[in-house]
PDB file of C-alpha atoms in Angstrom:
ATOM      1  CA  MET Y   1       0.000   0.000   0.000  1.00  0.00           C
ATOM      2  CA  LYS Y   2       2.849   2.394   0.886  1.00  0.00           C
ATOM      3  CA  LEU Y   3       4.542   1.565  -2.422  1.00  0.00           C
ATOM      4  CA  LYS Y   4       1.387   2.448  -4.398  1.00  0.00           C
ATOM      5  CA  LEU Y   5       0.997   5.735  -2.468  1.00  0.00           C
ATOM      6  CA  PHE Y   6       4.633   6.658  -3.120  1.00  0.00           C
ATOM      7  CA  PHE Y   7       4.228   5.923  -6.852  1.00  0.00           C
ATOM      8  CA  PHE Y   8       1.052   8.064  -7.024  1.00  0.00           C
ATOM      9  CA  LEU Y   9       2.742  11.034  -5.302  1.00  0.00           C
ATOM     10  CA  PHE Y  10       5.773  10.699  -7.600  1.00  0.00           C
ATOM     11  CA  LEU Y  11       3.487  10.722 -10.688  1.00  0.00           C
ATOM     12  CA  ILE Y  12       1.643  13.853  -9.514  1.00  0.00           C
ATOM     13  CA  SER Y  13       4.898  15.708  -8.794  1.00  0.00           C
ATOM     14  CA  SER Y  14       6.306  14.758 -12.226  1.00  0.00           C
ATOM     15  CA  ILE Y  15       3.220  16.088 -14.026  1.00  0.00           C
ATOM     16  CA  THR Y  16       3.350  19.322 -12.030  1.00  0.00           C
ATOM     17  CA  ALA Y  17       7.066  19.828 -12.735  1.00  0.00           C
ATOM     18  CA  SER Y  18       6.680  19.249 -16.477  1.00  0.00           C
ATOM     19  CA  ALA Y  19       3.605  21.485 -16.829  1.00  0.00           C
ATOM     20  CA  GLN Y  20       4.300  24.449 -19.086  1.00  0.00           C
ATOM     21  CA  SER Y  21       3.629  27.861 -17.523  1.00  0.00           C
ATOM     22  CA  TYR Y  22       2.431  30.814 -19.582  1.00  0.00           C
ATOM     23  CA  ILE Y  23       2.713  34.546 -19.115  1.00  0.00           C
ATOM     24  CA  PHE Y  24      -0.328  36.612 -20.017  1.00  0.00           C
ATOM     25  CA  GLY Y  25      -0.152  40.348 -20.386  1.00  0.00           C
ATOM     26  CA  LYS Y  26      -1.111  43.546 -22.135  1.00  0.00           C
ATOM     27  CA  VAL Y  27       0.971  46.215 -23.891  1.00  0.00           C
ATOM     28  CA  THR Y  28      -0.172  49.835 -23.829  1.00  0.00           C
ATOM     29  CA  SER Y  29       1.242  53.252 -24.659  1.00  0.00           C
ATOM     30  CA  GLU Y  30       1.896  56.115 -22.231  1.00  0.00           C
ATOM     31  CA  GLY Y  31      -1.681  57.239 -22.836  1.00  0.00           C
ATOM     32  CA  SER Y  32      -3.038  53.759 -21.912  1.00  0.00           C
ATOM     33  CA  SER Y  33      -3.916  52.968 -25.544  1.00  0.00           C
ATOM     34  CA  GLU Y  34      -3.579  49.322 -26.604  1.00  0.00           C
ATOM     35  CA  ILE Y  35      -0.622  48.641 -28.956  1.00  0.00           C
ATOM     36  CA  GLN Y  36      -0.979  45.983 -31.663  1.00  0.00           C
ATOM     37  CA  ASP Y  37       1.803  43.905 -33.296  1.00  0.00           C
ATOM     38  CA  VAL Y  38       4.403  44.380 -30.571  1.00  0.00           C
ATOM     39  CA  ASN Y  39       7.178  41.748 -30.797  1.00  0.00           C
ATOM     40  CA  VAL Y  40       7.335  39.899 -27.474  1.00  0.00           C
ATOM     41  CA  ILE Y  41      10.473  37.717 -27.266  1.00  0.00           C
ATOM     42  CA  ASN Y  42      11.509  35.247 -24.563  1.00  0.00           C
ATOM     43  CA  ILE Y  43      15.324  35.440 -24.626  1.00  0.00           C
ATOM     44  CA  ARG Y  44      15.733  32.023 -22.970  1.00  0.00           C
ATOM     45  CA  THR Y  45      13.476  30.061 -25.343  1.00  0.00           C
ATOM     46  CA  ASP Y  46      13.769  32.333 -28.449  1.00  0.00           C
ATOM     47  CA  GLU Y  47       9.958  32.236 -28.695  1.00  0.00           C
ATOM     48  CA  LEU Y  48       8.410  35.256 -30.450  1.00  0.00           C
ATOM     49  CA  VAL Y  49       4.742  36.307 -30.379  1.00  0.00           C
ATOM     50  CA  LEU Y  50       2.820  39.420 -31.478  1.00  0.00           C
ATOM     51  CA  SER Y  51       0.319  41.331 -29.364  1.00  0.00           C
ATOM     52  CA  ASN Y  52      -3.219  41.313 -30.779  1.00  0.00           C
ATOM     53  CA  SER Y  53      -5.502  44.244 -31.624  1.00  0.00           C
ATOM     54  CA  ASP Y  54      -6.284  44.730 -27.915  1.00  0.00           C
ATOM     55  CA  GLY Y  55      -2.598  44.697 -26.948  1.00  0.00           C
ATOM     56  CA  HIS Y  56      -2.877  41.265 -25.279  1.00  0.00           C
ATOM     57  CA  PHE Y  57      -0.217  38.569 -25.606  1.00  0.00           C
ATOM     58  CA  MET Y  58       0.500  35.074 -24.297  1.00  0.00           C
ATOM     59  CA  ILE Y  59       3.974  33.502 -24.228  1.00  0.00           C
ATOM     60  CA  SER Y  60       5.451  30.481 -22.468  1.00  0.00           C
ATOM     61  CA  GLY Y  61       7.980  31.182 -19.751  1.00  0.00           C
ATOM     62  CA  LYS Y  62       8.891  31.009 -16.106  1.00  0.00           C
ATOM     63  CA  ALA Y  63      10.163  33.227 -13.313  1.00  0.00           C
ATOM     64  CA  GLY Y  64      13.604  34.627 -14.130  1.00  0.00           C
ATOM     65  CA  ASP Y  65      13.076  34.713 -17.905  1.00  0.00           C
ATOM     66  CA  GLU Y  66      13.819  37.959 -19.751  1.00  0.00           C
ATOM     67  CA  LEU Y  67      11.079  39.269 -22.053  1.00  0.00           C
ATOM     68  CA  ARG Y  68      11.838  41.947 -24.628  1.00  0.00           C
ATOM     69  CA  PHE Y  69       9.184  44.169 -26.210  1.00  0.00           C
ATOM     70  CA  ILE Y  70      10.036  45.649 -29.628  1.00  0.00           C
ATOM     71  CA  LYS Y  71       7.859  47.924 -31.768  1.00  0.00           C
ATOM     72  CA  PRO Y  72       8.952  50.450 -34.449  1.00  0.00           C
ATOM     73  CA  GLY Y  73       8.389  53.991 -33.197  1.00  0.00           C
ATOM     74  CA  TYR Y  74       8.699  53.001 -29.523  1.00  0.00           C
ATOM     75  CA  GLU Y  75      11.637  52.568 -27.171  1.00  0.00           C
ATOM     76  CA  ARG Y  76      12.548  48.920 -26.610  1.00  0.00           C
ATOM     77  CA  LEU Y  77      11.756  47.468 -23.189  1.00  0.00           C
ATOM     78  CA  ALA Y  78      13.236  44.493 -21.293  1.00  0.00           C
ATOM     79  CA  HIS Y  79      11.405  42.866 -18.347  1.00  0.00           C
ATOM     80  CA  ILE Y  80      12.502  40.077 -15.962  1.00  0.00           C
ATOM     81  CA  VAL Y  81       9.575  37.752 -15.208  1.00  0.00           C
ATOM     82  CA  SER Y  82       8.701  37.413 -11.514  1.00  0.00           C
ATOM     83  CA  GLN Y  83       6.600  34.757  -9.794  1.00  0.00           C
ATOM     84  CA  GLU Y  84       3.826  37.356  -9.509  1.00  0.00           C
ATOM     85  CA  ASN Y  85       3.801  37.699 -13.337  1.00  0.00           C
ATOM     86  CA  ILE Y  86       3.105  33.955 -13.608  1.00  0.00           C
ATOM     87  CA  GLN Y  87       0.106  34.190 -11.297  1.00  0.00           C
ATOM     88  CA  SER Y  88      -1.383  37.467 -12.540  1.00  0.00           C
ATOM     89  CA  PRO Y  89      -1.366  39.418 -15.870  1.00  0.00           C
ATOM     90  CA  LEU Y  90       1.713  41.473 -16.762  1.00  0.00           C
ATOM     91  CA  ASN Y  91       0.996  45.067 -17.819  1.00  0.00           C
ATOM     92  CA  VAL Y  92       3.693  46.749 -19.926  1.00  0.00           C
ATOM     93  CA  SER Y  93       3.815  50.390 -21.067  1.00  0.00           C
ATOM     94  CA  LEU Y  94       5.954  51.447 -24.055  1.00  0.00           C
ATOM     95  CA  VAL Y  95       7.286  54.977 -24.547  1.00  0.00           C
ATOM     96  CA  ARG Y  96       7.267  56.608 -27.979  1.00  0.00           C
ATOM     97  CA  VAL Y  97      10.611  57.560 -29.502  1.00  0.00           C
ATOM     98  CA  THR Y  98      11.196  61.300 -29.310  1.00  0.00           C
ATOM     99  CA  ILE Y  99      11.131  62.932 -32.766  1.00  0.00           C
ATOM    100  CA  GLN Y 100      13.089  66.137 -33.076  1.00  0.00           C
ATOM    101  CA  ILE Y 101      11.289  68.898 -34.972  1.00  0.00           C
ATOM    102  CA  PRO Y 102      13.586  70.736 -37.414  1.00  0.00           C
ATOM    103  CA  GLU Y 103      14.352  74.342 -36.678  1.00  0.00           C
ATOM    104  CA  VAL Y 104      12.111  76.895 -38.414  1.00  0.00           C
ATOM    105  CA  GLU Y 105      13.892  79.890 -39.864  1.00  0.00           C
ATOM    106  CA  VAL Y 106      12.078  83.143 -39.146  1.00  0.00           C
ATOM    107  CA  LYS Y 107      12.780  85.745 -41.812  1.00  0.00           C
ATOM    108  CA  GLN Y 108      12.671  89.423 -41.052  1.00  0.00           C
ATOM    109  CA  GLY Y 109       9.773  91.272 -42.644  1.00  0.00           C
ATOM    110  CA  LEU Y 110       9.720  94.674 -44.292  1.00  0.00           C
ATOM    111  CA  THR Y 111      10.550  97.532 -41.952  1.00  0.00           C
ATOM    112  CA  GLY Y 112       9.506 100.405 -44.179  1.00  0.00           C
ATOM    113  CA  ASN Y 113      13.011 101.805 -44.128  1.00  0.00           C
ATOM    114  CA  LEU Y 114      14.351 101.719 -47.709  1.00  0.00           C
ATOM    115  CA  LYS Y 115      18.025 101.488 -46.680  1.00  0.00           C
ATOM    116  CA  ILE Y 116      17.457  98.584 -44.291  1.00  0.00           C
ATOM    117  CA  ASP Y 117      15.047  96.698 -46.578  1.00  0.00           C
ATOM    118  CA  SER Y 118      17.368  97.073 -49.599  1.00  0.00           C
ATOM    119  CA  LYS Y 119      20.214  95.441 -47.624  1.00  0.00           C
ATOM    120  CA  ILE Y 120      17.982  92.560 -46.552  1.00  0.00           C
ATOM    121  CA  TYR Y 121      16.253  91.791 -49.864  1.00  0.00           C
ATOM    122  CA  ASN Y 122      18.772  92.993 -52.463  1.00  0.00           C
ATOM    123  CA  LYS Y 123      21.529  90.419 -52.786  1.00  0.00           C
ATOM    124  CA  PRO Y 124      25.096  91.735 -52.962  1.00  0.00           C
ATOM    125  CA  LYS Y 125      26.667  91.600 -56.420  1.00  0.00           C
ATOM    126  CA  LYS Y 126      29.165  88.918 -55.319  1.00  0.00           C
ATOM    127  CA  VAL Y 127      26.289  86.684 -54.166  1.00  0.00           C
ATOM    128  CA  GLU Y 128      24.358  87.242 -57.413  1.00  0.00           C
ATOM    129  CA  LYS Y 129      27.473  86.430 -59.474  1.00  0.00           C
ATOM    130  CA  LEU Y 130      28.105  83.234 -57.504  1.00  0.00           C
ATOM    131  CA  SER Y 131      24.460  82.140 -57.857  1.00  0.00           C
ATOM    132  CA  SER Y 132      24.635  82.751 -61.624  1.00  0.00           C
ATOM    133  CA  GLU Y 133      27.827  80.682 -61.968  1.00  0.00           C
ATOM    134  CA  ILE Y 134      26.315  77.827 -59.938  1.00  0.00           C
ATOM    135  CA  GLY Y 135      23.200  77.866 -62.147  1.00  0.00           C
ATOM    136  CA  LYS Y 136      25.329  77.640 -65.296  1.00  0.00           C
ATOM    137  CA  TYR Y 137      27.344  74.764 -63.827  1.00  0.00           C
ATOM    138  CA  ILE Y 138      24.205  72.801 -62.916  1.00  0.00           C
ATOM    139  CA  ALA Y 139      22.771  73.372 -66.411  1.00  0.00           C
ATOM    140  CA  GLN Y 140      25.839  71.814 -68.068  1.00  0.00           C
ATOM    141  CA  LYS Y 141      25.499  68.249 -69.296  1.00  0.00           C
ATOM    142  CA  SER Y 142      27.539  65.719 -67.348  1.00  0.00           C
ATOM    143  CA  ASP Y 143      30.244  63.637 -68.998  1.00  0.00           C
ATOM    144  CA  PRO Y 144      28.752  60.146 -69.732  1.00  0.00           C
ATOM    145  CA  ARG Y 145      31.864  58.594 -68.203  1.00  0.00           C
ATOM    146  CA  ILE Y 146      30.991  60.172 -64.854  1.00  0.00           C
ATOM    147  CA  LEU Y 147      27.466  58.734 -64.903  1.00  0.00           C
ATOM    148  CA  ALA Y 148      28.609  55.266 -66.000  1.00  0.00           C
ATOM    149  CA  ALA Y 149      28.345  52.449 -63.436  1.00  0.00           C
ATOM    150  CA  ARG Y 150      31.484  51.567 -61.547  1.00  0.00           C
ATOM    151  CA  ALA Y 151      32.922  48.062 -61.375  1.00  0.00           C
ATOM    152  CA  GLY Y 152      30.681  45.840 -59.221  1.00  0.00           C
ATOM    153  CA  GLU Y 153      27.934  48.480 -58.951  1.00  0.00           C
ATOM    154  CA  PHE Y 154      24.329  47.291 -59.380  1.00  0.00           C
ATOM    155  CA  VAL Y 155      22.683  48.453 -62.621  1.00  0.00           C
ATOM    156  CA  GLN Y 156      18.971  47.919 -63.189  1.00  0.00           C
ATOM    157  CA  PRO Y 157      18.517  45.639 -66.240  1.00  0.00           C
ATOM    158  CA  LYS Y 158      16.854  47.245 -69.246  1.00  0.00           C
ATOM    159  CA  GLY Y 159      15.280  45.538 -72.257  1.00  0.00           C
ATOM    160  CA  GLN Y 160      14.497  46.708 -75.772  1.00  0.00           C
ATOM    161  CA  GLY Y 161      11.582  49.136 -75.655  1.00  0.00           C
ATOM    162  CA  PHE Y 162      10.819  48.717 -71.937  1.00  0.00           C
ATOM    163  CA  SER Y 163      12.389  48.992 -68.487  1.00  0.00           C
ATOM    164  CA  ILE Y 164      12.088  46.818 -65.413  1.00  0.00           C
ATOM    165  CA  GLY Y 165       9.940  48.606 -62.815  1.00  0.00           C
ATOM    166  CA  LYS Y 166       8.152  51.919 -63.057  1.00  0.00           C
ATOM    167  CA  VAL Y 167      10.161  54.930 -64.150  1.00  0.00           C
ATOM    168  CA  LYS Y 168       8.255  57.227 -61.781  1.00  0.00           C
ATOM    169  CA  ASN Y 169       8.986  55.154 -58.665  1.00  0.00           C
ATOM    170  CA  GLN Y 170      10.637  57.192 -55.907  1.00  0.00           C
ATOM    171  CA  TRP Y 171      12.312  54.086 -54.391  1.00  0.00           C
ATOM    172  CA  ASP Y 172      13.656  50.760 -55.598  1.00  0.00           C
ATOM    173  CA  ASP Y 173      14.081  47.524 -53.617  1.00  0.00           C
ATOM    174  CA  ILE Y 174      17.537  48.596 -52.425  1.00  0.00           C
ATOM    175  CA  ASP Y 175      16.088  51.772 -50.885  1.00  0.00           C
ATOM    176  CA  LEU Y 176      13.292  49.782 -49.240  1.00  0.00           C
ATOM    177  CA  MET Y 177      15.776  47.208 -47.947  1.00  0.00           C
ATOM    178  CA  LYS Y 178      17.926  49.901 -46.297  1.00  0.00           C
ATOM    179  CA  TYR Y 179      14.840  51.528 -44.742  1.00  0.00           C
ATOM    180  CA  LEU Y 180      13.549  48.237 -43.310  1.00  0.00           C
ATOM    181  CA  GLU Y 181      16.934  47.377 -41.841  1.00  0.00           C
ATOM    182  CA  ALA Y 182      17.321  50.840 -40.284  1.00  0.00           C
ATOM    183  CA  SER Y 183      13.753  51.010 -38.929  1.00  0.00           C
ATOM    184  CA  LEU Y 184      13.535  47.514 -37.461  1.00  0.00           C
ATOM    185  CA  GLY Y 185      17.152  47.397 -36.273  1.00  0.00           C
ATOM    186  CA  GLU Y 186      19.634  44.534 -36.122  1.00  0.00           C
ATOM    187  CA  ASP Y 187      18.161  43.206 -32.856  1.00  0.00           C
ATOM    188  CA  TYR Y 188      14.881  42.382 -34.593  1.00  0.00           C
ATOM    189  CA  PHE Y 189      16.577  40.180 -37.196  1.00  0.00           C
ATOM    190  CA  VAL Y 190      18.986  38.646 -34.668  1.00  0.00           C
ATOM    191  CA  SER Y 191      15.952  37.672 -32.562  1.00  0.00           C
ATOM    192  CA  LEU Y 192      14.780  35.676 -35.607  1.00  0.00           C
ATOM    193  CA  LYS Y 193      18.178  33.892 -35.634  1.00  0.00           C
ATOM    194  CA  ILE Y 194      19.327  35.743 -38.741  1.00  0.00           C
ATOM    195  CA  ASP Y 195      23.065  36.418 -38.748  1.00  0.00           C
ATOM    196  CA  LYS Y 196      23.980  40.119 -39.083  1.00  0.00           C
ATOM    197  CA  SER Y 197      25.883  39.386 -42.299  1.00  0.00           C
ATOM    198  CA  GLN Y 198      22.749  37.763 -43.789  1.00  0.00           C
ATOM    199  CA  ILE Y 199      20.206  40.504 -42.968  1.00  0.00           C
ATOM    200  CA  ASP Y 200      20.268  42.055 -46.477  1.00  0.00           C
ATOM    201  CA  HIS Y 201      20.021  38.614 -48.078  1.00  0.00           C
ATOM    202  CA  PHE Y 202      17.073  37.679 -45.831  1.00  0.00           C
ATOM    203  CA  ILE Y 203      15.180  40.910 -46.589  1.00  0.00           C
ATOM    204  CA  SER Y 204      15.696  40.289 -50.332  1.00  0.00           C
ATOM    205  CA  TYR Y 205      14.368  36.757 -49.834  1.00  0.00           C
ATOM    206  CA  VAL Y 206      11.230  38.073 -48.092  1.00  0.00           C
ATOM    207  CA  LEU Y 207      10.625  40.727 -50.770  1.00  0.00           C
ATOM    208  CA  ALA Y 208      11.057  38.145 -53.524  1.00  0.00           C
ATOM    209  CA  GLY Y 209       8.487  35.962 -51.774  1.00  0.00           C
ATOM    210  CA  GLY Y 210       5.656  38.238 -52.861  1.00  0.00           C
ATOM    211  CA  PHE Y 211       5.587  41.095 -50.339  1.00  0.00           C
ATOM    212  CA  GLU Y 212       3.296  43.759 -51.865  1.00  0.00           C
ATOM    213  CA  ARG Y 213       5.249  47.030 -52.118  1.00  0.00           C
ATOM    214  CA  LYS Y 214       4.080  48.878 -55.259  1.00  0.00           C
ATOM    215  CA  LYS Y 215       2.787  51.923 -53.367  1.00  0.00           C
ATOM    216  CA  ILE Y 216       5.852  52.006 -51.100  1.00  0.00           C
ATOM    217  CA  LEU Y 217       8.205  52.131 -54.104  1.00  0.00           C
ATOM    218  CA  LYS Y 218       5.998  54.556 -56.025  1.00  0.00           C
ATOM    219  CA  TYR Y 219       5.809  57.192 -53.279  1.00  0.00           C
ATOM    220  CA  GLY Y 220       9.106  56.404 -51.527  1.00  0.00           C
ATOM    221  CA  PHE Y 221       7.342  56.124 -48.161  1.00  0.00           C
ATOM    222  CA  CYS Y 222       6.937  53.175 -45.769  1.00  0.00           C
ATOM    223  CA  SER Y 223       4.284  53.702 -43.082  1.00  0.00           C
ATOM    224  CA  ASP Y 224       3.996  51.991 -39.682  1.00  0.00           C
ATOM    225  CA  ALA Y 225       1.223  49.850 -41.175  1.00  0.00           C
ATOM    226  CA  ASP Y 226       3.614  48.732 -43.943  1.00  0.00           C
ATOM    227  CA  LEU Y 227       6.264  47.869 -41.331  1.00  0.00           C
ATOM    228  CA  ASN Y 228       3.726  45.787 -39.397  1.00  0.00           C
ATOM    229  CA  ARG Y 229       2.627  44.080 -42.614  1.00  0.00           C
ATOM    230  CA  PHE Y 230       6.276  43.281 -43.439  1.00  0.00           C
ATOM    231  CA  GLN Y 231       6.808  41.766 -39.977  1.00  0.00           C
ATOM    232  CA  ARG Y 232       3.747  39.531 -40.379  1.00  0.00           C
ATOM    233  CA  PHE Y 233       4.964  38.467 -43.821  1.00  0.00           C
ATOM    234  CA  VAL Y 234       8.402  37.679 -42.345  1.00  0.00           C
ATOM    235  CA  LEU Y 235       6.785  35.102 -40.042  1.00  0.00           C
ATOM    236  CA  THR Y 236       5.461  33.241 -43.107  1.00  0.00           C
ATOM    237  CA  ARG Y 237       8.904  33.132 -44.769  1.00  0.00           C
ATOM    238  CA  ILE Y 238      11.335  32.584 -41.894  1.00  0.00           C
ATOM    239  CA  SER Y 239      10.851  28.808 -41.728  1.00  0.00           C
ATOM    240  CA  SER Y 240      11.505  28.227 -45.444  1.00  0.00           C
ATOM    241  CA  TYR Y 241      14.549  30.529 -45.285  1.00  0.00           C
ATOM    242  CA  GLN Y 242      16.073  28.732 -42.313  1.00  0.00           C
ATOM    243  CA  ALA Y 243      15.334  25.234 -43.654  1.00  0.00           C
ATOM    244  CA  PRO Y 244      18.204  25.165 -46.233  1.00  0.00           C
ATOM    245  CA  GLN Y 245      20.550  26.656 -43.598  1.00  0.00           C
ATOM    246  CA  THR Y 246      19.633  23.824 -41.174  1.00  0.00           C
ATOM    247  CA  GLN Y 247      20.190  21.128 -43.808  1.00  0.00           C
ATOM    248  CA  LYS Y 248      23.691  22.431 -44.416  1.00  0.00           C
TER     249      LYS Y 248
END
């Protein structure tokens, strides 16, 4: 009888020890507004989840784990999970990145004094001469050898009677690639187990996988919604990208 009781207690303790704990929480802004599509990463397990439209998230973890919260436009936050966070929801507040407003130049208006106003609005002869010479220089046609591509420089392929891509596009894929890398940061790609030297290659792989970007290239502008859409698309391509690397 004692042997059976001991076996039963051992079975219960084993099930309890192996049970997976989860951390539930909510991400809000300084103004208590829910934030969607925040990357929540468990550094110990490398698990990554996104907060939903109400800012809620659920991720496996335990006390002592480090959670990182990453969202373009907000300062990144790291949080060490406590036992209290396992038992009750974790509320996290992200702070927006400070955007510096460019200086506005205030020009002096007319004073009514002819001598003063003539000095302000009539350019000196030296300035007018220099402006004229600069205008002539800009109007000159450049030497074709200067505009020719250098060795190893990317040149967009061009066929007879047509060109690849729209001529009026403000950006190309290279511009978009640089913007995505700068906006999301290296930490975002490293959290996906992408080596720093492979970030450009991975972004090209994702774009080639069918990421819709016509409007982004046309207007040369990538909104927060486009960044969120790119991150969701990344999650559909990361497995197929890493598969060949794993086989090697």
